[in-house]
Amino acid sequence: MTKRIRSQIARGSAELAILALLADQSLYGFEIARQIGERTNGALTFTLASLYPLLYEMEKRGSVEGRWQRNHAGRDRRYYRLTPAGRKQLAPLRQEWRAFFHALDVLAGVSHA
Amino acid sequence: MPDWKKLVRERLSVLNLPPSAKNEVIAELAAHLEEIHEKVRQTCVTDAGAVELTLQEIDNWRVLARNIGRAKSEGDSMNHRTKSLLWLLVAVTWLGASLSVMLLQRTDRLYPDLILFYLPWLATLPLVCAGAAYLAQGADPINDRIKGLWLSVTVTWLGAILSLMVLDRADHPSLVLRRPIPVVFHLPWLATLILVGAAGAYLAQRADAPRKTRLVVATSPALLLGIVMLLLLPWRFAGGYRWALTFFAIDAENLAVVPSLALLFGALPFLRQRSANSFLLPKDDANASMGPTVLRE
């Protein structure tokens, strides 16, 4: 697999993870990274360097929007939430990944591995 | 505990964003690091150790600054395609203007010396391209593409052209092939091109350009001269020159094919080594770090 394909898969999966997470609640960067790590038992982890450029790009594209708010500890944090456009993207993106994994399963028997 | 805002501000000094946007990014990243530090501090004995572990979140601050700059700024100005079209338009316009002036002023002569006469002007082409690319890049002007490609091309191009102009005006040993039409190869220039090719490939290598890019950079003077000659070819026919193709072949041999071999020879030592980074595979590969960073089994 080339580096290009790897990076596209990583990037696509990262976007899906963030969109799916923000579909339920507004979160700030650290919480997004923490929850993705926890929910996937550490299979997916974000570093600061991998998270913020992607968040900013998604924000630029209008999938998410950020707003400064106080968190439960009284600190100012920039919370991200899905925009209507981001919410629209989520369903087809899920479908694409479902099809991708199905195709991979047919080829490589991933679900039986 | 360190002053995270100060630390992030110092390390992201190269981040080229408007002050308000930059301050916001710094505040957000500092807050993130602060939370990681607090979490790590609970399991780490020393604060210094916790700080060190926290900073492992960022491998390369410069890359982070570049990725953030790109993510934040592109939407504000032009997209990548528009930028590419812009500098291409500028380059083509410049080349077209240069050729037009040549054609208008020297309609009676069309031979290699015509090209040589206007080469100083044409030599500015890569500089103009670099300037256009610089402007088009907006928030991330001093990037790898400019440093690695345009600067190297400019140096290589100017080295090849200036040496040709200087050496062309002096008596020097030359190799003459007696064919139906004699072909003269300027040996000192070809020798100089070996050094020029080496310099171009070396500069591109220093900027982590991949092998193909180093090859293109090193041979760019010959490639550009070849393009110029191709552009002149229709006009040669229109000018009613007999033997147009023969002279074209001679010019191409003299100014493009053989020089490219000399340039390539000089570049060879710098073509062997693999590049460490993914230069000129810009977006996807440079942004590879944007995905989740660990996929554990």
Short mmCIF file of C-alpha atoms in Angstrom, two decimals:
data_model
loop_
_atom_site.label_atom_id
_atom_site.label_comp_id
_atom_site.label_asym_id
_atom_site.label_seq_id
_atom_site.Cartn_x
_atom_site.Cartn_y
_atom_site.Cartn_z
CA MET A 1 0.00 0.00 0.00
CA THR A 2 1.45 3.36 -0.91
CA LYS A 3 1.92 6.17 1.51
CA ARG A 4 -0.66 8.19 -0.38
CA ILE A 5 -3.38 5.59 0.03
CA ARG A 6 -2.47 5.10 3.68
CA SER A 7 -2.72 8.81 4.36
CA GLN A 8 -6.06 9.07 2.61
CA ILE A 9 -7.47 6.20 4.63
CA ALA A 10 -6.10 7.67 7.85
CA ARG A 11 -7.47 11.07 6.98
CA GLY A 12 -10.87 9.76 5.97
CA SER A 13 -11.23 7.63 9.05
CA ALA A 14 -10.17 10.53 11.25
CA GLU A 15 -12.82 12.78 9.77
CA LEU A 16 -15.49 10.14 10.22
CA ALA A 17 -14.44 9.60 13.83
CA ILE A 18 -14.67 13.30 14.61
CA LEU A 19 -17.95 13.82 12.80
CA ALA A 20 -19.49 10.80 14.51
CA LEU A 21 -18.30 11.93 17.92
CA LEU A 22 -19.54 15.48 17.49
CA ALA A 23 -22.92 14.26 16.26
CA ASP A 24 -23.84 13.52 19.86
CA GLN A 25 -22.26 16.44 21.69
CA SER A 26 -20.07 19.50 21.48
CA LEU A 27 -16.51 18.83 22.57
CA TYR A 28 -13.20 20.64 22.70
CA GLY A 29 -9.99 19.30 21.20
CA PHE A 30 -8.57 17.51 24.20
CA GLU A 31 -11.91 15.83 24.89
CA ILE A 32 -12.26 14.77 21.25
CA ALA A 33 -8.87 13.09 21.36
CA ARG A 34 -9.53 11.53 24.77
CA GLN A 35 -12.94 10.16 23.86
CA ILE A 36 -11.80 8.70 20.56
CA GLY A 37 -8.94 6.98 22.36
CA GLU A 38 -11.20 5.65 25.10
CA ARG A 39 -14.05 4.52 22.87
CA THR A 40 -11.72 2.63 20.57
CA ASN A 41 -9.68 1.19 23.44
CA GLY A 42 -6.66 3.00 22.15
CA ALA A 43 -6.89 1.59 18.63
CA LEU A 44 -7.28 5.12 17.33
CA THR A 45 -5.38 7.89 18.99
CA PHE A 46 -4.92 11.51 18.08
CA THR A 47 -1.98 13.63 19.01
CA LEU A 48 -2.28 17.36 19.16
CA ALA A 49 -0.32 17.59 15.92
CA SER A 50 -2.69 15.27 14.11
CA LEU A 51 -5.92 16.65 15.56
CA TYR A 52 -5.88 20.41 15.16
CA PRO A 53 -4.91 20.80 11.51
CA LEU A 54 -7.75 18.42 10.70
CA LEU A 55 -10.22 20.23 12.94
CA TYR A 56 -9.26 23.56 11.38
CA GLU A 57 -9.65 22.18 7.92
CA MET A 58 -13.04 20.69 8.74
CA GLU A 59 -14.01 24.04 10.19
CA LYS A 60 -12.88 25.78 7.03
CA ARG A 61 -14.96 23.42 4.96
CA GLY A 62 -17.95 24.16 7.14
CA SER A 63 -18.38 20.66 8.62
CA VAL A 64 -17.78 21.82 12.18
CA GLU A 65 -17.69 25.14 13.96
CA GLY A 66 -15.73 26.15 17.02
CA ARG A 67 -16.76 28.50 19.79
CA TRP A 68 -15.06 29.46 23.04
CA GLN A 69 -16.96 28.35 26.11
CA ARG A 70 -16.25 27.59 29.75
CA ASN A 71 -15.85 23.92 30.53
CA HIS A 72 -17.00 22.21 33.71
CA ALA A 73 -13.76 23.22 35.42
CA GLY A 74 -14.36 26.87 34.61
CA ARG A 75 -11.69 27.06 31.94
CA ASP A 76 -12.12 28.57 28.52
CA ARG A 77 -12.03 25.94 25.84
CA ARG A 78 -12.89 26.00 22.17
CA TYR A 79 -15.83 23.67 21.70
CA TYR A 80 -16.57 22.16 18.34
CA ARG A 81 -19.97 21.12 17.14
CA LEU A 82 -21.37 19.79 13.90
CA THR A 83 -22.88 22.25 11.50
CA PRO A 84 -25.93 21.27 9.48
CA ALA A 85 -23.58 20.65 6.55
CA GLY A 86 -21.41 18.37 8.69
CA ARG A 87 -24.47 16.47 9.85
CA LYS A 88 -25.44 15.96 6.21
CA GLN A 89 -22.00 14.57 5.42
CA LEU A 90 -22.09 12.01 8.16
CA ALA A 91 -24.65 9.57 6.73
CA PRO A 92 -23.03 9.22 3.27
CA LEU A 93 -19.61 9.02 4.87
CA ARG A 94 -20.76 6.18 7.10
CA GLN A 95 -22.19 4.48 4.07
CA GLU A 96 -18.92 4.83 2.19
CA TRP A 97 -16.94 3.30 5.01
CA ARG A 98 -19.44 0.51 5.42
CA ALA A 99 -19.04 -0.28 1.73
CA PHE A 100 -15.27 -0.05 2.07
CA PHE A 101 -15.14 -2.51 4.95
CA HIS A 102 -17.57 -4.82 3.20
CA ALA A 103 -15.36 -4.82 0.12
CA LEU A 104 -12.31 -5.46 2.24
CA ASP A 105 -14.13 -8.25 4.03
CA VAL A 106 -15.04 -9.90 0.73
CA LEU A 107 -11.45 -9.68 -0.41
CA ALA A 108 -9.58 -10.44 2.75
CA GLY A 109 -12.10 -11.96 5.15
CA VAL A 110 -11.42 -9.23 7.65
CA SER A 111 -14.40 -9.97 9.88
CA HIS A 112 -13.34 -13.62 10.22
CA ALA A 113 -9.72 -12.81 11.00
CA MET B 1 4.46 23.89 35.23
CA PRO B 2 5.61 25.81 32.19
CA ASP B 3 3.83 28.76 30.68
CA TRP B 4 2.22 26.78 27.86
CA LYS B 5 1.03 29.82 25.96
CA LYS B 6 4.52 31.26 25.92
CA LEU B 7 6.00 27.94 24.91
CA VAL B 8 3.52 27.42 22.07
CA ARG B 9 3.94 31.01 20.90
CA GLU B 10 7.71 30.60 20.73
CA ARG B 11 7.58 27.31 18.91
CA LEU B 12 4.88 28.40 16.50
CA SER B 13 6.64 31.65 15.68
CA VAL B 14 6.72 30.63 12.01
CA LEU B 15 2.95 30.28 11.91
CA ASN B 16 1.85 32.90 9.44
CA LEU B 17 -1.68 33.92 10.34
CA PRO B 18 -3.36 37.21 11.21
CA PRO B 19 -2.63 38.09 14.87
CA SER B 20 -6.13 37.35 16.13
CA ALA B 21 -6.26 33.93 14.43
CA LYS B 22 -2.75 33.13 15.61
CA ASN B 23 -3.56 34.07 19.20
CA GLU B 24 -6.63 31.87 19.09
CA VAL B 25 -4.62 28.89 17.81
CA ILE B 26 -1.94 29.44 20.45
CA ALA B 27 -4.54 29.63 23.23
CA GLU B 28 -6.24 26.47 22.03
CA LEU B 29 -3.06 24.43 21.67
CA ALA B 30 -1.71 25.71 24.98
CA ALA B 31 -4.92 24.65 26.70
CA HIS B 32 -4.64 21.20 25.12
CA LEU B 33 -1.04 20.79 26.28
CA GLU B 34 -1.97 22.00 29.73
CA GLU B 35 -4.62 19.31 30.06
CA ILE B 36 -2.28 16.61 28.82
CA HIS B 37 0.37 17.81 31.25
CA GLU B 38 -2.05 17.65 34.15
CA LYS B 39 -3.07 14.14 33.16
CA VAL B 40 0.51 12.99 32.74
CA ARG B 41 1.55 14.69 35.97
CA GLN B 42 -0.74 12.34 37.91
CA THR B 43 1.35 9.37 36.85
CA CYS B 44 4.74 10.99 36.48
CA VAL B 45 7.06 11.63 39.39
CA THR B 46 8.75 14.77 38.18
CA ASP B 47 7.35 17.82 36.48
CA ALA B 48 10.22 17.82 34.00
CA GLY B 49 9.34 14.28 32.98
CA ALA B 50 5.70 15.23 32.60
CA VAL B 51 6.60 18.20 30.43
CA GLU B 52 8.80 16.01 28.28
CA LEU B 53 6.02 13.46 27.82
CA THR B 54 3.54 16.20 27.04
CA LEU B 55 5.73 17.67 24.35
CA GLN B 56 5.88 14.30 22.64
CA GLU B 57 2.49 15.24 21.24
CA ILE B 58 4.31 17.29 18.63
CA ASP B 59 7.12 15.72 16.63
CA ASN B 60 7.87 18.74 14.53
CA TRP B 61 6.61 22.21 15.35
CA ARG B 62 7.49 23.53 11.96
CA VAL B 63 5.36 20.88 10.23
CA LEU B 64 2.54 21.59 12.66
CA ALA B 65 2.76 25.32 11.90
CA ARG B 66 2.70 24.59 8.19
CA ASN B 67 -0.30 22.26 8.47
CA ILE B 68 -2.23 24.68 10.62
CA GLY B 69 -1.33 27.58 8.35
CA ARG B 70 -2.53 25.65 5.36
CA ALA B 71 -5.71 24.48 7.06
CA LYS B 72 -6.55 27.94 8.32
CA SER B 73 -5.60 30.07 5.40
CA GLU B 74 -6.50 28.37 2.16
CA GLY B 75 -10.18 28.97 2.56
CA ASP B 76 -9.58 32.67 3.11
CA SER B 77 -7.79 33.22 -0.14
CA MET B 78 -7.57 30.91 -3.11
CA ASN B 79 -7.78 27.20 -3.37
CA HIS B 80 -4.87 25.10 -4.51
CA ARG B 81 -6.08 24.81 -8.08
CA THR B 82 -6.53 28.55 -8.46
CA LYS B 83 -3.04 29.13 -7.11
CA SER B 84 -1.53 26.65 -9.50
CA LEU B 85 -3.36 28.24 -12.39
CA LEU B 86 -2.24 31.68 -11.30
CA TRP B 87 1.47 30.96 -11.31
CA LEU B 88 1.17 28.97 -14.49
CA LEU B 89 -0.59 31.91 -16.10
CA VAL B 90 2.13 34.30 -14.95
CA ALA B 91 4.87 31.99 -16.21
CA VAL B 92 3.24 31.48 -19.59
CA THR B 93 2.52 35.19 -19.96
CA TRP B 94 6.11 36.04 -19.18
CA LEU B 95 7.46 33.49 -21.59
CA GLY B 96 4.99 34.63 -24.24
CA ALA B 97 5.93 38.28 -23.74
CA SER B 98 9.63 37.44 -23.97
CA LEU B 99 9.19 35.49 -27.16
CA SER B 100 6.96 38.19 -28.66
CA VAL B 101 9.61 40.82 -28.10
CA MET B 102 12.21 38.55 -29.66
CA LEU B 103 10.03 37.95 -32.67
CA LEU B 104 9.10 41.59 -33.13
CA GLN B 105 12.60 42.96 -32.82
CA ARG B 106 14.61 40.39 -34.69
CA THR B 107 12.39 39.25 -37.49
CA ASP B 108 15.28 39.00 -39.90
CA ARG B 109 17.29 36.52 -37.89
CA LEU B 110 16.36 33.33 -36.26
CA TYR B 111 19.23 31.28 -35.07
CA PRO B 112 20.61 30.15 -31.72
CA ASP B 113 22.32 33.49 -31.20
CA LEU B 114 18.88 35.07 -31.24
CA ILE B 115 17.91 32.91 -28.33
CA LEU B 116 21.17 33.67 -26.58
CA PHE B 117 20.69 37.39 -27.10
CA TYR B 118 17.53 37.41 -25.05
CA LEU B 119 18.47 34.77 -22.56
CA PRO B 120 19.08 37.19 -19.68
CA TRP B 121 15.47 38.20 -19.96
CA LEU B 122 14.28 34.63 -20.27
CA ALA B 123 16.52 33.76 -17.36
CA THR B 124 14.20 35.73 -15.13
CA LEU B 125 11.41 33.27 -15.87
CA PRO B 126 12.01 31.02 -12.87
CA LEU B 127 12.36 34.08 -10.68
CA VAL B 128 8.99 35.32 -11.87
CA CYS B 129 7.49 31.88 -11.27
CA ALA B 130 8.99 31.83 -7.78
CA GLY B 131 7.52 35.26 -7.09
CA ALA B 132 4.11 34.20 -8.34
CA ALA B 133 4.24 31.02 -6.30
CA TYR B 134 5.33 33.07 -3.28
CA LEU B 135 2.35 35.37 -3.62
CA ALA B 136 -0.05 32.54 -4.35
CA GLN B 137 1.02 30.57 -1.31
CA GLY B 138 -0.32 33.32 0.95
CA ALA B 139 0.03 32.26 4.52
CA ASP B 140 2.79 29.75 3.99
CA PRO B 141 5.18 31.49 1.67
CA ILE B 142 8.57 30.04 2.54
CA ASN B 143 7.55 26.48 2.03
CA ASP B 144 9.40 23.46 0.82
CA ARG B 145 8.15 23.79 -2.72
CA ILE B 146 9.68 27.22 -3.17
CA LYS B 147 12.88 26.39 -1.37
CA GLY B 148 13.33 23.02 -2.90
CA LEU B 149 12.20 23.54 -6.42
CA TRP B 150 12.06 27.16 -7.48
CA LEU B 151 15.19 28.27 -5.76
CA SER B 152 17.11 25.30 -7.08
CA VAL B 153 15.70 25.78 -10.57
CA THR B 154 16.55 29.47 -10.48
CA VAL B 155 20.13 28.86 -9.39
CA THR B 156 20.58 26.09 -11.95
CA TRP B 157 19.01 28.10 -14.73
CA LEU B 158 21.00 31.25 -14.04
CA GLY B 159 24.21 29.24 -13.68
CA ALA B 160 23.70 27.53 -17.02
CA ILE B 161 22.60 30.62 -18.91
CA LEU B 162 25.13 33.06 -17.52
CA SER B 163 27.99 30.65 -18.10
CA LEU B 164 26.78 30.16 -21.67
CA MET B 165 26.66 33.89 -22.26
CA VAL B 166 30.11 34.48 -20.81
CA LEU B 167 31.77 31.54 -22.50
CA ASP B 168 30.04 32.20 -25.79
CA ARG B 169 31.92 35.50 -26.07
CA ALA B 170 35.36 34.02 -25.57
CA ASP B 171 37.59 31.83 -27.64
CA HIS B 172 37.54 28.40 -26.22
CA PRO B 173 38.08 24.85 -27.29
CA SER B 174 35.17 23.33 -29.06
CA LEU B 175 34.29 20.02 -30.58
CA VAL B 176 33.18 20.18 -34.20
CA LEU B 177 31.32 17.30 -35.73
CA ARG B 178 31.65 17.39 -39.50
CA ARG B 179 28.33 16.28 -40.73
CA PRO B 180 26.41 17.71 -43.70
CA ILE B 181 26.08 20.75 -41.48
CA PRO B 182 28.90 21.11 -38.92
CA VAL B 183 27.81 21.02 -35.28
CA VAL B 184 29.92 22.81 -32.70
CA PHE B 185 29.89 21.79 -29.06
CA HIS B 186 31.23 24.35 -26.59
CA LEU B 187 33.34 22.21 -24.32
CA PRO B 188 33.92 24.74 -21.50
CA TRP B 189 30.20 25.35 -21.25
CA LEU B 190 29.48 21.63 -21.16
CA ALA B 191 32.11 21.26 -18.43
CA THR B 192 30.48 24.10 -16.50
CA LEU B 193 27.11 22.43 -16.85
CA ILE B 194 28.39 19.42 -14.97
CA LEU B 195 28.99 21.69 -11.99
CA VAL B 196 25.68 23.47 -12.50
CA GLY B 197 23.80 20.17 -12.63
CA ALA B 198 25.54 19.07 -9.46
CA ALA B 199 24.64 22.35 -7.73
CA GLY B 200 20.99 22.10 -8.74
CA ALA B 201 20.63 18.51 -7.62
CA TYR B 202 22.46 19.27 -4.39
CA LEU B 203 20.17 22.21 -3.55
CA ALA B 204 17.10 20.14 -4.32
CA GLN B 205 18.46 17.30 -2.21
CA ARG B 206 19.01 19.68 0.69
CA ALA B 207 15.33 20.55 0.51
CA ASP B 208 14.45 16.85 0.66
CA ALA B 209 13.21 16.77 -2.89
CA PRO B 210 12.62 13.25 -4.17
CA ARG B 211 14.84 11.79 -6.83
CA LYS B 212 12.58 12.71 -9.75
CA THR B 213 12.42 16.32 -8.64
CA ARG B 214 16.19 16.49 -8.25
CA LEU B 215 16.51 15.15 -11.77
CA VAL B 216 14.09 17.75 -13.15
CA VAL B 217 15.80 20.56 -11.26
CA ALA B 218 19.27 19.55 -12.44
CA THR B 219 18.28 19.31 -16.09
CA SER B 220 15.83 22.23 -16.05
CA PRO B 221 18.02 24.59 -18.12
CA ALA B 222 18.13 22.10 -20.98
CA LEU B 223 14.43 21.37 -20.61
CA LEU B 224 13.54 25.05 -20.70
CA LEU B 225 15.75 25.71 -23.68
CA GLY B 226 14.14 22.77 -25.43
CA ILE B 227 10.70 24.24 -24.73
CA VAL B 228 11.79 27.61 -26.05
CA MET B 229 13.06 26.01 -29.23
CA LEU B 230 9.86 24.06 -29.68
CA LEU B 231 7.88 27.27 -29.31
CA LEU B 232 10.05 28.90 -31.93
CA LEU B 233 9.66 26.07 -34.39
CA PRO B 234 6.35 27.14 -35.98
CA TRP B 235 7.74 30.59 -36.50
CA ARG B 236 10.78 29.16 -38.21
CA PHE B 237 8.50 27.51 -40.71
CA ALA B 238 6.42 30.66 -41.09
CA GLY B 239 9.57 32.67 -41.69
CA GLY B 240 10.22 30.63 -44.78
CA TYR B 241 13.45 29.17 -43.55
CA ARG B 242 14.72 26.24 -45.47
CA TRP B 243 16.10 23.41 -43.49
CA ALA B 244 14.03 24.50 -40.56
CA LEU B 245 13.89 21.04 -39.08
CA THR B 246 17.58 20.46 -39.65
CA PHE B 247 18.52 23.65 -37.85
CA PHE B 248 16.05 22.87 -35.14
CA ALA B 249 17.66 19.48 -34.68
CA ILE B 250 21.10 21.08 -34.48
CA ASP B 251 19.95 23.68 -31.97
CA ALA B 252 18.20 21.06 -29.93
CA GLU B 253 21.31 18.94 -29.90
CA ASN B 254 23.53 21.88 -29.02
CA LEU B 255 21.39 23.56 -26.41
CA ALA B 256 19.16 20.83 -25.04
CA VAL B 257 20.17 17.22 -25.59
CA VAL B 258 23.93 17.31 -25.03
CA PRO B 259 23.68 19.93 -22.23
CA SER B 260 21.08 17.79 -20.50
CA LEU B 261 23.53 14.90 -20.52
CA ALA B 262 26.23 17.13 -18.99
CA LEU B 263 23.78 18.38 -16.36
CA LEU B 264 22.67 14.84 -15.64
CA PHE B 265 26.26 13.70 -15.27
CA GLY B 266 26.87 16.39 -12.66
CA ALA B 267 23.68 15.53 -10.83
CA LEU B 268 24.33 11.79 -10.64
CA PRO B 269 26.00 11.75 -7.19
CA PHE B 270 22.96 13.50 -5.76
CA LEU B 271 20.40 11.25 -7.40
CA ARG B 272 21.42 8.12 -5.60
CA GLN B 273 20.27 9.03 -2.15
CA ARG B 274 16.60 8.59 -1.29
CA SER B 275 14.85 11.62 0.15
CA ALA B 276 13.73 11.52 3.74
CA ASN B 277 10.55 13.50 3.29
CA SER B 278 7.69 13.52 0.90
CA PHE B 279 8.49 16.63 -1.02
CA LEU B 280 6.27 17.41 -3.98
CA LEU B 281 3.68 14.94 -2.94
CA PRO B 282 2.32 17.85 -1.09
CA LYS B 283 -1.11 17.62 0.28
CA ASP B 284 -1.90 14.10 1.12
CA ASP B 285 1.49 12.95 2.18
CA ALA B 286 2.52 16.11 3.92
CA ASN B 287 -0.73 15.91 5.82
CA ALA B 288 -0.40 12.25 6.61
CA SER B 289 -0.07 13.20 10.24
CA MET B 290 -3.60 14.53 10.15
CA GLY B 291 -5.03 11.07 10.51
CA PRO B 292 -5.25 9.12 13.73
CA THR B 293 -1.67 8.47 14.60
CA VAL B 294 -1.78 4.99 15.98
CA LEU B 295 -3.61 1.94 14.81
CA ARG B 296 -2.91 -0.66 17.42
CA GLU B 297 -3.60 -4.30 17.05
#
